[in-house]
Amino acid sequence: MLRAKYLNKITEVNKMFIEKIIENGDVVVDATMGNGYDTIYLANLVGETGKVYAFDVQEEAIKSTTKKVQRDGFTDFVSLILDGHQNMDKYINEEVACVMFNLGYLPRAKHHIITKPDTTLEAIEKALKLLKPNGVISIAMYTGHEGGMEERNYVCDFLNNLDQNYYNVLHTNFTNQVNNPPELILVEKKGDFNSLDKYI
Ligand SMILES: C[S@@+](CC[C@H](N)C(=O)[O-])C[C@H]1O[C@@H](n2cnc3c(N)ncnc32)[C@H](O)[C@@H]1O
């Protein structure tokens, strides 16, 4: 079977954008920790002068990610939080450069524990508030499982109507793939370039 190298997994496509955006020292959020692959990825990007907050509702996610965080010596700047991402504002009192969502269920874990439309949307709204100017939210969405399409439509309805004066929303998908290919949405909070001189 032939394999794509660049446009293969939606999470890899996401990284092409994320790596242009996140800098050493940034504060970022992994809204769906799972097995911690994204948490570790983000920790490597921000480094020890940055900060990663990661959320999941499953204790297994915390356990498996804790091992990886300890293995890589990231415990000082990575916070693993056993709570829903819809409560992120209870734990984060600073502006963030990026919030990453990888929706759906954790492969090989309990498939009934999936992200849900209401809480996902609440989390996205909170993430938009926490974003610093020119900060970005990325959302990888899967529609093949039960409830996945409903969640995707719910998220899209909300984001498609965000005021373009304040946000740019980019939606990418594999247009020639069968069987519910994953989709990626990126949202940038616009910055105020007229006030840039204030910072110089
Ligand atoms: C597709 S998996 C994430 C995979 C993960 N990024 C990784 O690198 O392994 C989705 C995760 O979202 C979690 N989840 C479900 N509802 C949640 C909520 N309200 N808040 C935070 N995480 C949630 C699930 O427990 C699951 O681990």
mmCIF file with all atom_site columns, C-alpha atoms and ligand atoms in Angstrom:
data_model
loop_
_atom_site.group_PDB
_atom_site.id
_atom_site.type_symbol
_atom_site.label_atom_id
_atom_site.label_alt_id
_atom_site.label_comp_id
_atom_site.label_asym_id
_atom_site.label_entity_id
_atom_site.label_seq_id
_atom_site.pdbx_PDB_ins_code
_atom_site.Cartn_x
_atom_site.Cartn_y
_atom_site.Cartn_z
_atom_site.occupancy
_atom_site.B_iso_or_equiv
_atom_site.pdbx_formal_charge
_atom_site.auth_seq_id
_atom_site.auth_comp_id
_atom_site.auth_asym_id
_atom_site.auth_atom_id
_atom_site.pdbx_PDB_model_num
ATOM   1   C CA  . MET A 1 1   ? 0.000   0.000  0.000  1.00 0.00 ? 1   MET A CA  1
ATOM   2   C CA  . LEU A 1 2   ? 1.267   3.476  -0.811 1.00 0.00 ? 2   LEU A CA  1
ATOM   3   C CA  . ARG A 1 3   ? 1.709   5.854  2.130  1.00 0.00 ? 3   ARG A CA  1
ATOM   4   C CA  . ALA A 1 4   ? 1.580   9.619  2.432  1.00 0.00 ? 4   ALA A CA  1
ATOM   5   C CA  . LYS A 1 5   ? 4.517   11.191 4.241  1.00 0.00 ? 5   LYS A CA  1
ATOM   6   C CA  . TYR A 1 6   ? 3.196   14.695 5.004  1.00 0.00 ? 6   TYR A CA  1
ATOM   7   C CA  . LEU A 1 7   ? -0.580  14.635 4.665  1.00 0.00 ? 7   LEU A CA  1
ATOM   8   C CA  . ASN A 1 8   ? -1.103  11.390 6.488  1.00 0.00 ? 8   ASN A CA  1
ATOM   9   C CA  . LYS A 1 9   ? -2.536  11.802 9.986  1.00 0.00 ? 9   LYS A CA  1
ATOM   10  C CA  . ILE A 1 10  ? -4.463  14.941 10.864 1.00 0.00 ? 10  ILE A CA  1
ATOM   11  C CA  . THR A 1 11  ? -2.415  15.233 14.070 1.00 0.00 ? 11  THR A CA  1
ATOM   12  C CA  . GLU A 1 12  ? 0.766   15.401 11.996 1.00 0.00 ? 12  GLU A CA  1
ATOM   13  C CA  . VAL A 1 13  ? -0.749  18.050 9.710  1.00 0.00 ? 13  VAL A CA  1
ATOM   14  C CA  . ASN A 1 14  ? -1.632  19.987 12.869 1.00 0.00 ? 14  ASN A CA  1
ATOM   15  C CA  . LYS A 1 15  ? 2.015   19.913 13.959 1.00 0.00 ? 15  LYS A CA  1
ATOM   16  C CA  . MET A 1 16  ? 3.087   21.720 10.772 1.00 0.00 ? 16  MET A CA  1
ATOM   17  C CA  . PHE A 1 17  ? 1.017   24.688 11.962 1.00 0.00 ? 17  PHE A CA  1
ATOM   18  C CA  . ILE A 1 18  ? 1.728   24.351 15.672 1.00 0.00 ? 18  ILE A CA  1
ATOM   19  C CA  . GLU A 1 19  ? 5.489   24.337 15.203 1.00 0.00 ? 19  GLU A CA  1
ATOM   20  C CA  . LYS A 1 20  ? 5.260   27.712 13.451 1.00 0.00 ? 20  LYS A CA  1
ATOM   21  C CA  . ILE A 1 21  ? 3.243   29.132 16.308 1.00 0.00 ? 21  ILE A CA  1
ATOM   22  C CA  . ILE A 1 22  ? 4.500   27.813 19.645 1.00 0.00 ? 22  ILE A CA  1
ATOM   23  C CA  . GLU A 1 23  ? 7.775   29.188 20.972 1.00 0.00 ? 23  GLU A CA  1
ATOM   24  C CA  . ASN A 1 24  ? 10.126  28.289 23.765 1.00 0.00 ? 24  ASN A CA  1
ATOM   25  C CA  . GLY A 1 25  ? 8.785   29.758 26.996 1.00 0.00 ? 25  GLY A CA  1
ATOM   26  C CA  . ASP A 1 26  ? 5.116   29.738 25.919 1.00 0.00 ? 26  ASP A CA  1
ATOM   27  C CA  . VAL A 1 27  ? 2.250   28.707 28.172 1.00 0.00 ? 27  VAL A CA  1
ATOM   28  C CA  . VAL A 1 28  ? 0.094   26.080 26.425 1.00 0.00 ? 28  VAL A CA  1
ATOM   29  C CA  . VAL A 1 29  ? -2.777  23.686 27.141 1.00 0.00 ? 29  VAL A CA  1
ATOM   30  C CA  . ASP A 1 30  ? -3.369  20.080 26.129 1.00 0.00 ? 30  ASP A CA  1
ATOM   31  C CA  . ALA A 1 31  ? -7.143  19.924 26.573 1.00 0.00 ? 31  ALA A CA  1
ATOM   32  C CA  . THR A 1 32  ? -7.344  16.152 25.933 1.00 0.00 ? 32  THR A CA  1
ATOM   33  C CA  . MET A 1 33  ? -4.301  14.490 27.513 1.00 0.00 ? 33  MET A CA  1
ATOM   34  C CA  . GLY A 1 34  ? -5.078  10.824 26.758 1.00 0.00 ? 34  GLY A CA  1
ATOM   35  C CA  . ASN A 1 35  ? -1.846  8.844  26.735 1.00 0.00 ? 35  ASN A CA  1
ATOM   36  C CA  . GLY A 1 36  ? 0.149   12.052 26.865 1.00 0.00 ? 36  GLY A CA  1
ATOM   37  C CA  . TYR A 1 37  ? 1.723   12.049 23.430 1.00 0.00 ? 37  TYR A CA  1
ATOM   38  C CA  . ASP A 1 38  ? 0.564   15.601 22.747 1.00 0.00 ? 38  ASP A CA  1
ATOM   39  C CA  . THR A 1 39  ? 1.481   16.680 26.277 1.00 0.00 ? 39  THR A CA  1
ATOM   40  C CA  . ILE A 1 40  ? 5.063   15.518 25.746 1.00 0.00 ? 40  ILE A CA  1
ATOM   41  C CA  . TYR A 1 41  ? 5.130   17.039 22.269 1.00 0.00 ? 41  TYR A CA  1
ATOM   42  C CA  . LEU A 1 42  ? 4.019   20.409 23.675 1.00 0.00 ? 42  LEU A CA  1
ATOM   43  C CA  . ALA A 1 43  ? 6.465   20.173 26.592 1.00 0.00 ? 43  ALA A CA  1
ATOM   44  C CA  . ASN A 1 44  ? 9.343   19.706 24.150 1.00 0.00 ? 44  ASN A CA  1
ATOM   45  C CA  . LEU A 1 45  ? 8.229   22.783 22.203 1.00 0.00 ? 45  LEU A CA  1
ATOM   46  C CA  . VAL A 1 46  ? 7.852   25.167 25.168 1.00 0.00 ? 46  VAL A CA  1
ATOM   47  C CA  . GLY A 1 47  ? 10.801  23.853 27.185 1.00 0.00 ? 47  GLY A CA  1
ATOM   48  C CA  . GLU A 1 48  ? 11.449  24.350 30.887 1.00 0.00 ? 48  GLU A CA  1
ATOM   49  C CA  . THR A 1 49  ? 10.918  28.117 30.684 1.00 0.00 ? 49  THR A CA  1
ATOM   50  C CA  . GLY A 1 50  ? 7.371   27.437 29.462 1.00 0.00 ? 50  GLY A CA  1
ATOM   51  C CA  . LYS A 1 51  ? 4.369   25.728 31.004 1.00 0.00 ? 51  LYS A CA  1
ATOM   52  C CA  . VAL A 1 52  ? 1.984   22.966 29.912 1.00 0.00 ? 52  VAL A CA  1
ATOM   53  C CA  . TYR A 1 53  ? -1.420  22.396 31.503 1.00 0.00 ? 53  TYR A CA  1
ATOM   54  C CA  . ALA A 1 54  ? -2.967  19.064 30.485 1.00 0.00 ? 54  ALA A CA  1
ATOM   55  C CA  . PHE A 1 55  ? -6.511  17.864 31.247 1.00 0.00 ? 55  PHE A CA  1
ATOM   56  C CA  . ASP A 1 56  ? -8.309  14.536 31.159 1.00 0.00 ? 56  ASP A CA  1
ATOM   57  C CA  . VAL A 1 57  ? -11.234 12.965 32.980 1.00 0.00 ? 57  VAL A CA  1
ATOM   58  C CA  . GLN A 1 58  ? -9.667  9.468  33.067 1.00 0.00 ? 58  GLN A CA  1
ATOM   59  C CA  . GLU A 1 59  ? -7.284  8.447  35.822 1.00 0.00 ? 59  GLU A CA  1
ATOM   60  C CA  . GLU A 1 60  ? -5.575  6.101  33.339 1.00 0.00 ? 60  GLU A CA  1
ATOM   61  C CA  . ALA A 1 61  ? -4.648  9.138  31.267 1.00 0.00 ? 61  ALA A CA  1
ATOM   62  C CA  . ILE A 1 62  ? -3.010  10.820 34.259 1.00 0.00 ? 62  ILE A CA  1
ATOM   63  C CA  . LYS A 1 63  ? -1.149  7.615  35.155 1.00 0.00 ? 63  LYS A CA  1
ATOM   64  C CA  . SER A 1 64  ? 0.194   6.950  31.713 1.00 0.00 ? 64  SER A CA  1
ATOM   65  C CA  . THR A 1 65  ? 1.122   10.601 31.081 1.00 0.00 ? 65  THR A CA  1
ATOM   66  C CA  . THR A 1 66  ? 2.772   10.958 34.512 1.00 0.00 ? 66  THR A CA  1
ATOM   67  C CA  . LYS A 1 67  ? 5.168   8.149  33.555 1.00 0.00 ? 67  LYS A CA  1
ATOM   68  C CA  . LYS A 1 68  ? 6.146   9.919  30.338 1.00 0.00 ? 68  LYS A CA  1
ATOM   69  C CA  . VAL A 1 69  ? 6.522   13.308 32.058 1.00 0.00 ? 69  VAL A CA  1
ATOM   70  C CA  . GLN A 1 70  ? 8.766   11.802 34.736 1.00 0.00 ? 70  GLN A CA  1
ATOM   71  C CA  . ARG A 1 71  ? 10.764  9.825  32.173 1.00 0.00 ? 71  ARG A CA  1
ATOM   72  C CA  . ASP A 1 72  ? 11.522  13.017 30.265 1.00 0.00 ? 72  ASP A CA  1
ATOM   73  C CA  . GLY A 1 73  ? 12.208  15.155 33.359 1.00 0.00 ? 73  GLY A CA  1
ATOM   74  C CA  . PHE A 1 74  ? 9.344   17.582 32.658 1.00 0.00 ? 74  PHE A CA  1
ATOM   75  C CA  . THR A 1 75  ? 7.617   17.473 36.057 1.00 0.00 ? 75  THR A CA  1
ATOM   76  C CA  . ASP A 1 76  ? 8.581   21.064 36.991 1.00 0.00 ? 76  ASP A CA  1
ATOM   77  C CA  . PHE A 1 77  ? 6.692   22.694 34.136 1.00 0.00 ? 77  PHE A CA  1
ATOM   78  C CA  . VAL A 1 78  ? 3.946   20.220 33.186 1.00 0.00 ? 78  VAL A CA  1
ATOM   79  C CA  . SER A 1 79  ? 0.729   20.133 35.254 1.00 0.00 ? 79  SER A CA  1
ATOM   80  C CA  . LEU A 1 80  ? -1.492  17.085 34.787 1.00 0.00 ? 80  LEU A CA  1
ATOM   81  C CA  . ILE A 1 81  ? -5.039  17.821 35.896 1.00 0.00 ? 81  ILE A CA  1
ATOM   82  C CA  . LEU A 1 82  ? -7.715  15.182 36.505 1.00 0.00 ? 82  LEU A CA  1
ATOM   83  C CA  . ASP A 1 83  ? -10.711 17.286 35.514 1.00 0.00 ? 83  ASP A CA  1
ATOM   84  C CA  . GLY A 1 84  ? -12.740 18.167 32.433 1.00 0.00 ? 84  GLY A CA  1
ATOM   85  C CA  . HIS A 1 85  ? -11.328 20.753 30.051 1.00 0.00 ? 85  HIS A CA  1
ATOM   86  C CA  . GLN A 1 86  ? -14.590 22.688 30.531 1.00 0.00 ? 86  GLN A CA  1
ATOM   87  C CA  . ASN A 1 87  ? -13.142 23.651 33.940 1.00 0.00 ? 87  ASN A CA  1
ATOM   88  C CA  . MET A 1 88  ? -9.803  24.878 32.623 1.00 0.00 ? 88  MET A CA  1
ATOM   89  C CA  . ASP A 1 89  ? -10.439 28.411 33.850 1.00 0.00 ? 89  ASP A CA  1
ATOM   90  C CA  . LYS A 1 90  ? -10.371 27.120 37.447 1.00 0.00 ? 90  LYS A CA  1
ATOM   91  C CA  . TYR A 1 91  ? -6.734  26.087 37.046 1.00 0.00 ? 91  TYR A CA  1
ATOM   92  C CA  . ILE A 1 92  ? -5.281  28.607 34.602 1.00 0.00 ? 92  ILE A CA  1
ATOM   93  C CA  . ASN A 1 93  ? -4.869  32.222 35.656 1.00 0.00 ? 93  ASN A CA  1
ATOM   94  C CA  . GLU A 1 94  ? -2.686  33.443 32.821 1.00 0.00 ? 94  GLU A CA  1
ATOM   95  C CA  . GLU A 1 95  ? -2.880  34.001 29.075 1.00 0.00 ? 95  GLU A CA  1
ATOM   96  C CA  . VAL A 1 96  ? -1.941  31.054 26.894 1.00 0.00 ? 96  VAL A CA  1
ATOM   97  C CA  . ALA A 1 97  ? -0.382  30.777 23.430 1.00 0.00 ? 97  ALA A CA  1
ATOM   98  C CA  . CYS A 1 98  ? -2.147  27.594 22.373 1.00 0.00 ? 98  CYS A CA  1
ATOM   99  C CA  . VAL A 1 99  ? -4.891  25.189 23.396 1.00 0.00 ? 99  VAL A CA  1
ATOM   100 C CA  . MET A 1 100 ? -4.868  21.829 21.641 1.00 0.00 ? 100 MET A CA  1
ATOM   101 C CA  . PHE A 1 101 ? -7.930  19.570 21.446 1.00 0.00 ? 101 PHE A CA  1
ATOM   102 C CA  . ASN A 1 102 ? -7.850  16.003 20.129 1.00 0.00 ? 102 ASN A CA  1
ATOM   103 C CA  . LEU A 1 103 ? -11.505 15.023 20.359 1.00 0.00 ? 103 LEU A CA  1
ATOM   104 C CA  . GLY A 1 104 ? -13.160 11.613 20.509 1.00 0.00 ? 104 GLY A CA  1
ATOM   105 C CA  . TYR A 1 105 ? -12.028 8.610  22.533 1.00 0.00 ? 105 TYR A CA  1
ATOM   106 C CA  . LEU A 1 106 ? -8.706  7.238  23.583 1.00 0.00 ? 106 LEU A CA  1
ATOM   107 C CA  . PRO A 1 107 ? -7.653  4.334  21.322 1.00 0.00 ? 107 PRO A CA  1
ATOM   108 C CA  . ARG A 1 108 ? -7.427  1.039  23.259 1.00 0.00 ? 108 ARG A CA  1
ATOM   109 C CA  . ALA A 1 109 ? -9.139  2.593  26.321 1.00 0.00 ? 109 ALA A CA  1
ATOM   110 C CA  . LYS A 1 110 ? -12.779 2.817  27.370 1.00 0.00 ? 110 LYS A CA  1
ATOM   111 C CA  . HIS A 1 111 ? -14.590 3.857  24.199 1.00 0.00 ? 111 HIS A CA  1
ATOM   112 C CA  . HIS A 1 112 ? -17.598 5.147  26.104 1.00 0.00 ? 112 HIS A CA  1
ATOM   113 C CA  . ILE A 1 113 ? -15.468 7.945  27.591 1.00 0.00 ? 113 ILE A CA  1
ATOM   114 C CA  . ILE A 1 114 ? -15.596 10.365 24.719 1.00 0.00 ? 114 ILE A CA  1
ATOM   115 C CA  . THR A 1 115 ? -15.571 14.124 24.464 1.00 0.00 ? 115 THR A CA  1
ATOM   116 C CA  . LYS A 1 116 ? -19.124 15.497 24.335 1.00 0.00 ? 116 LYS A CA  1
ATOM   117 C CA  . PRO A 1 117 ? -20.625 18.444 22.424 1.00 0.00 ? 117 PRO A CA  1
ATOM   118 C CA  . ASP A 1 118 ? -21.690 20.532 25.440 1.00 0.00 ? 118 ASP A CA  1
ATOM   119 C CA  . THR A 1 119 ? -18.487 20.249 27.440 1.00 0.00 ? 119 THR A CA  1
ATOM   120 C CA  . THR A 1 120 ? -16.310 20.567 24.334 1.00 0.00 ? 120 THR A CA  1
ATOM   121 C CA  . LEU A 1 121 ? -18.037 23.801 23.398 1.00 0.00 ? 121 LEU A CA  1
ATOM   122 C CA  . GLU A 1 122 ? -17.797 25.141 26.944 1.00 0.00 ? 122 GLU A CA  1
ATOM   123 C CA  . ALA A 1 123 ? -14.077 24.357 26.887 1.00 0.00 ? 123 ALA A CA  1
ATOM   124 C CA  . ILE A 1 124 ? -13.590 26.046 23.506 1.00 0.00 ? 124 ILE A CA  1
ATOM   125 C CA  . GLU A 1 125 ? -15.321 29.186 24.770 1.00 0.00 ? 125 GLU A CA  1
ATOM   126 C CA  . LYS A 1 126 ? -13.094 29.233 27.853 1.00 0.00 ? 126 LYS A CA  1
ATOM   127 C CA  . ALA A 1 127 ? -10.022 28.592 25.709 1.00 0.00 ? 127 ALA A CA  1
ATOM   128 C CA  . LEU A 1 128 ? -10.887 31.562 23.469 1.00 0.00 ? 128 LEU A CA  1
ATOM   129 C CA  . LYS A 1 129 ? -10.985 33.786 26.561 1.00 0.00 ? 129 LYS A CA  1
ATOM   130 C CA  . LEU A 1 130 ? -7.647  32.488 27.860 1.00 0.00 ? 130 LEU A CA  1
ATOM   131 C CA  . LEU A 1 131 ? -5.834  32.918 24.522 1.00 0.00 ? 131 LEU A CA  1
ATOM   132 C CA  . LYS A 1 132 ? -3.322  35.735 24.279 1.00 0.00 ? 132 LYS A CA  1
ATOM   133 C CA  . PRO A 1 133 ? -3.515  37.929 21.149 1.00 0.00 ? 133 PRO A CA  1
ATOM   134 C CA  . ASN A 1 134 ? -2.340  35.807 18.192 1.00 0.00 ? 134 ASN A CA  1
ATOM   135 C CA  . GLY A 1 135 ? -2.750  32.690 20.274 1.00 0.00 ? 135 GLY A CA  1
ATOM   136 C CA  . VAL A 1 136 ? -4.244  29.655 18.545 1.00 0.00 ? 136 VAL A CA  1
ATOM   137 C CA  . ILE A 1 137 ? -6.667  26.847 19.334 1.00 0.00 ? 137 ILE A CA  1
ATOM   138 C CA  . SER A 1 138 ? -6.319  23.640 17.341 1.00 0.00 ? 138 SER A CA  1
ATOM   139 C CA  . ILE A 1 139 ? -9.077  21.029 17.241 1.00 0.00 ? 139 ILE A CA  1
ATOM   140 C CA  . ALA A 1 140 ? -8.670  17.579 15.662 1.00 0.00 ? 140 ALA A CA  1
ATOM   141 C CA  . MET A 1 141 ? -12.121 16.073 15.127 1.00 0.00 ? 141 MET A CA  1
ATOM   142 C CA  . TYR A 1 142 ? -13.225 12.504 14.378 1.00 0.00 ? 142 TYR A CA  1
ATOM   143 C CA  . THR A 1 143 ? -16.671 11.649 13.068 1.00 0.00 ? 143 THR A CA  1
ATOM   144 C CA  . GLY A 1 144 ? -16.551 7.854  12.671 1.00 0.00 ? 144 GLY A CA  1
ATOM   145 C CA  . HIS A 1 145 ? -17.719 6.986  16.201 1.00 0.00 ? 145 HIS A CA  1
ATOM   146 C CA  . GLU A 1 146 ? -21.205 7.395  17.607 1.00 0.00 ? 146 GLU A CA  1
ATOM   147 C CA  . GLY A 1 147 ? -21.750 11.037 18.539 1.00 0.00 ? 147 GLY A CA  1
ATOM   148 C CA  . GLY A 1 148 ? -18.672 12.183 16.628 1.00 0.00 ? 148 GLY A CA  1
ATOM   149 C CA  . MET A 1 149 ? -20.549 13.842 13.781 1.00 0.00 ? 149 MET A CA  1
ATOM   150 C CA  . GLU A 1 150 ? -22.920 15.546 16.198 1.00 0.00 ? 150 GLU A CA  1
ATOM   151 C CA  . GLU A 1 151 ? -19.964 16.962 18.146 1.00 0.00 ? 151 GLU A CA  1
ATOM   152 C CA  . ARG A 1 152 ? -18.235 18.062 14.932 1.00 0.00 ? 152 ARG A CA  1
ATOM   153 C CA  . ASN A 1 153 ? -21.371 19.873 13.724 1.00 0.00 ? 153 ASN A CA  1
ATOM   154 C CA  . TYR A 1 154 ? -21.887 21.522 17.095 1.00 0.00 ? 154 TYR A CA  1
ATOM   155 C CA  . VAL A 1 155 ? -18.299 22.796 17.170 1.00 0.00 ? 155 VAL A CA  1
ATOM   156 C CA  . CYS A 1 156 ? -18.452 23.965 13.534 1.00 0.00 ? 156 CYS A CA  1
ATOM   157 C CA  . ASP A 1 157 ? -21.760 25.814 13.991 1.00 0.00 ? 157 ASP A CA  1
ATOM   158 C CA  . PHE A 1 158 ? -20.203 27.792 16.810 1.00 0.00 ? 158 PHE A CA  1
ATOM   159 C CA  . LEU A 1 159 ? -16.827 28.495 15.206 1.00 0.00 ? 159 LEU A CA  1
ATOM   160 C CA  . ASN A 1 160 ? -18.277 29.335 11.769 1.00 0.00 ? 160 ASN A CA  1
ATOM   161 C CA  . ASN A 1 161 ? -20.077 32.222 13.426 1.00 0.00 ? 161 ASN A CA  1
ATOM   162 C CA  . LEU A 1 162 ? -17.169 33.708 15.355 1.00 0.00 ? 162 LEU A CA  1
ATOM   163 C CA  . ASP A 1 163 ? -16.753 37.408 14.598 1.00 0.00 ? 163 ASP A CA  1
ATOM   164 C CA  . GLN A 1 164 ? -14.047 37.771 11.949 1.00 0.00 ? 164 GLN A CA  1
ATOM   165 C CA  . ASN A 1 165 ? -12.990 41.061 13.492 1.00 0.00 ? 165 ASN A CA  1
ATOM   166 C CA  . TYR A 1 166 ? -11.620 39.093 16.418 1.00 0.00 ? 166 TYR A CA  1
ATOM   167 C CA  . TYR A 1 167 ? -10.867 35.586 15.150 1.00 0.00 ? 167 TYR A CA  1
ATOM   168 C CA  . ASN A 1 168 ? -9.757  33.768 12.011 1.00 0.00 ? 168 ASN A CA  1
ATOM   169 C CA  . VAL A 1 169 ? -11.025 30.217 11.663 1.00 0.00 ? 169 VAL A CA  1
ATOM   170 C CA  . LEU A 1 170 ? -9.385  27.704 9.311  1.00 0.00 ? 170 LEU A CA  1
ATOM   171 C CA  . HIS A 1 171 ? -11.001 24.338 8.587  1.00 0.00 ? 171 HIS A CA  1
ATOM   172 C CA  . THR A 1 172 ? -9.000  21.652 6.781  1.00 0.00 ? 172 THR A CA  1
ATOM   173 C CA  . ASN A 1 173 ? -10.126 18.183 5.735  1.00 0.00 ? 173 ASN A CA  1
ATOM   174 C CA  . PHE A 1 174 ? -9.181  15.315 3.451  1.00 0.00 ? 174 PHE A CA  1
ATOM   175 C CA  . THR A 1 175 ? -11.649 15.916 0.646  1.00 0.00 ? 175 THR A CA  1
ATOM   176 C CA  . ASN A 1 176 ? -10.987 12.708 -1.326 1.00 0.00 ? 176 ASN A CA  1
ATOM   177 C CA  . GLN A 1 177 ? -11.012 10.179 1.526  1.00 0.00 ? 177 GLN A CA  1
ATOM   178 C CA  . VAL A 1 178 ? -13.828 7.755  2.285  1.00 0.00 ? 178 VAL A CA  1
ATOM   179 C CA  . ASN A 1 179 ? -14.925 6.539  5.743  1.00 0.00 ? 179 ASN A CA  1
ATOM   180 C CA  . ASN A 1 180 ? -15.229 9.696  7.826  1.00 0.00 ? 180 ASN A CA  1
ATOM   181 C CA  . PRO A 1 181 ? -11.737 11.193 7.548  1.00 0.00 ? 181 PRO A CA  1
ATOM   182 C CA  . PRO A 1 182 ? -10.645 13.364 10.493 1.00 0.00 ? 182 PRO A CA  1
ATOM   183 C CA  . GLU A 1 183 ? -10.812 17.139 10.272 1.00 0.00 ? 183 GLU A CA  1
ATOM   184 C CA  . LEU A 1 184 ? -8.727  19.928 11.743 1.00 0.00 ? 184 LEU A CA  1
ATOM   185 C CA  . ILE A 1 185 ? -9.803  23.398 12.817 1.00 0.00 ? 185 ILE A CA  1
ATOM   186 C CA  . LEU A 1 186 ? -7.433  26.190 13.802 1.00 0.00 ? 186 LEU A CA  1
ATOM   187 C CA  . VAL A 1 187 ? -8.614  29.430 15.383 1.00 0.00 ? 187 VAL A CA  1
ATOM   188 C CA  . GLU A 1 188 ? -6.377  32.460 15.826 1.00 0.00 ? 188 GLU A CA  1
ATOM   189 C CA  . LYS A 1 189 ? -7.324  35.288 18.165 1.00 0.00 ? 189 LYS A CA  1
ATOM   190 C CA  . LYS A 1 190 ? -6.405  38.469 16.328 1.00 0.00 ? 190 LYS A CA  1
ATOM   191 C CA  . GLY A 1 191 ? -3.852  40.872 17.832 1.00 0.00 ? 191 GLY A CA  1
ATOM   192 C CA  . ASP A 1 192 ? -3.837  44.642 17.892 1.00 0.00 ? 192 ASP A CA  1
ATOM   193 C CA  . PHE A 1 193 ? -1.001  45.649 15.597 1.00 0.00 ? 193 PHE A CA  1
ATOM   194 C CA  . ASN A 1 194 ? -1.762  49.352 16.026 1.00 0.00 ? 194 ASN A CA  1
ATOM   195 C CA  . SER A 1 195 ? -0.607  49.115 19.594 1.00 0.00 ? 195 SER A CA  1
ATOM   196 C CA  . LEU A 1 196 ? 2.608   47.238 18.794 1.00 0.00 ? 196 LEU A CA  1
ATOM   197 C CA  . ASP A 1 197 ? 4.675   50.356 19.452 1.00 0.00 ? 197 ASP A CA  1
ATOM   198 C CA  . LYS A 1 198 ? 3.522   50.137 23.051 1.00 0.00 ? 198 LYS A CA  1
ATOM   199 C CA  . TYR A 1 199 ? 5.683   47.065 23.433 1.00 0.00 ? 199 TYR A CA  1
ATOM   200 C CA  . ILE A 1 200 ? 8.822   48.385 21.757 1.00 0.00 ? 200 ILE A CA  1
HETATM 201 C C1  . LIG B 2 .   ? -8.517  11.243 21.300 1.00 0.00 ? 1   LIG B C1  1
HETATM 202 S S1  . LIG B 2 .   ? -8.131  11.109 22.999 1.00 0.00 ? 1   LIG B S1  1
HETATM 203 C C2  . LIG B 2 .   ? -6.730  12.199 23.197 1.00 0.00 ? 1   LIG B C2  1
HETATM 204 C C3  . LIG B 2 .   ? -5.409  11.597 22.767 1.00 0.00 ? 1   LIG B C3  1
HETATM 205 C C4  . LIG B 2 .   ? -4.221  12.328 23.343 1.00 0.00 ? 1   LIG B C4  1
HETATM 206 N N1  . LIG B 2 .   ? -4.075  13.669 22.855 1.00 0.00 ? 1   LIG B N1  1
HETATM 207 C C5  . LIG B 2 .   ? -2.913  11.557 23.171 1.00 0.00 ? 1   LIG B C5  1
HETATM 208 O O1  . LIG B 2 .   ? -1.891  12.151 22.772 1.00 0.00 ? 1   LIG B O1  1
HETATM 209 O O2  . LIG B 2 .   ? -2.879  10.354 23.495 1.00 0.00 ? 1   LIG B O2  1
HETATM 210 C C6  . LIG B 2 .   ? -9.420  12.051 23.780 1.00 0.00 ? 1   LIG B C6  1
HETATM 211 C C7  . LIG B 2 .   ? -9.277  12.155 25.284 1.00 0.00 ? 1   LIG B C7  1
HETATM 212 O O3  . LIG B 2 .   ? -10.223 13.112 25.764 1.00 0.00 ? 1   LIG B O3  1
HETATM 213 C C8  . LIG B 2 .   ? -10.577 12.734 27.069 1.00 0.00 ? 1   LIG B C8  1
HETATM 214 N N2  . LIG B 2 .   ? -11.781 13.460 27.495 1.00 0.00 ? 1   LIG B N2  1
HETATM 215 C C9  . LIG B 2 .   ? -13.088 13.146 27.347 1.00 0.00 ? 1   LIG B C9  1
HETATM 216 N N3  . LIG B 2 .   ? -13.857 14.107 27.882 1.00 0.00 ? 1   LIG B N3  1
HETATM 217 C C10 . LIG B 2 .   ? -13.025 15.050 28.402 1.00 0.00 ? 1   LIG B C10 1
HETATM 218 C C11 . LIG B 2 .   ? -13.215 16.280 29.099 1.00 0.00 ? 1   LIG B C11 1
HETATM 219 N N4  . LIG B 2 .   ? -14.433 16.754 29.351 1.00 0.00 ? 1   LIG B N4  1
HETATM 220 N N5  . LIG B 2 .   ? -12.123 16.975 29.470 1.00 0.00 ? 1   LIG B N5  1
HETATM 221 C C12 . LIG B 2 .   ? -10.870 16.508 29.220 1.00 0.00 ? 1   LIG B C12 1
HETATM 222 N N6  . LIG B 2 .   ? -10.621 15.363 28.562 1.00 0.00 ? 1   LIG B N6  1
HETATM 223 C C13 . LIG B 2 .   ? -11.689 14.643 28.160 1.00 0.00 ? 1   LIG B C13 1
HETATM 224 C C14 . LIG B 2 .   ? -10.728 11.226 26.986 1.00 0.00 ? 1   LIG B C14 1
HETATM 225 O O4  . LIG B 2 .   ? -10.650 10.650 28.266 1.00 0.00 ? 1   LIG B O4  1
HETATM 226 C C15 . LIG B 2 .   ? -9.569  10.859 26.061 1.00 0.00 ? 1   LIG B C15 1
HETATM 227 O O5  . LIG B 2 .   ? -8.435  10.490 26.802 1.00 0.00 ? 1   LIG B O5  1
#
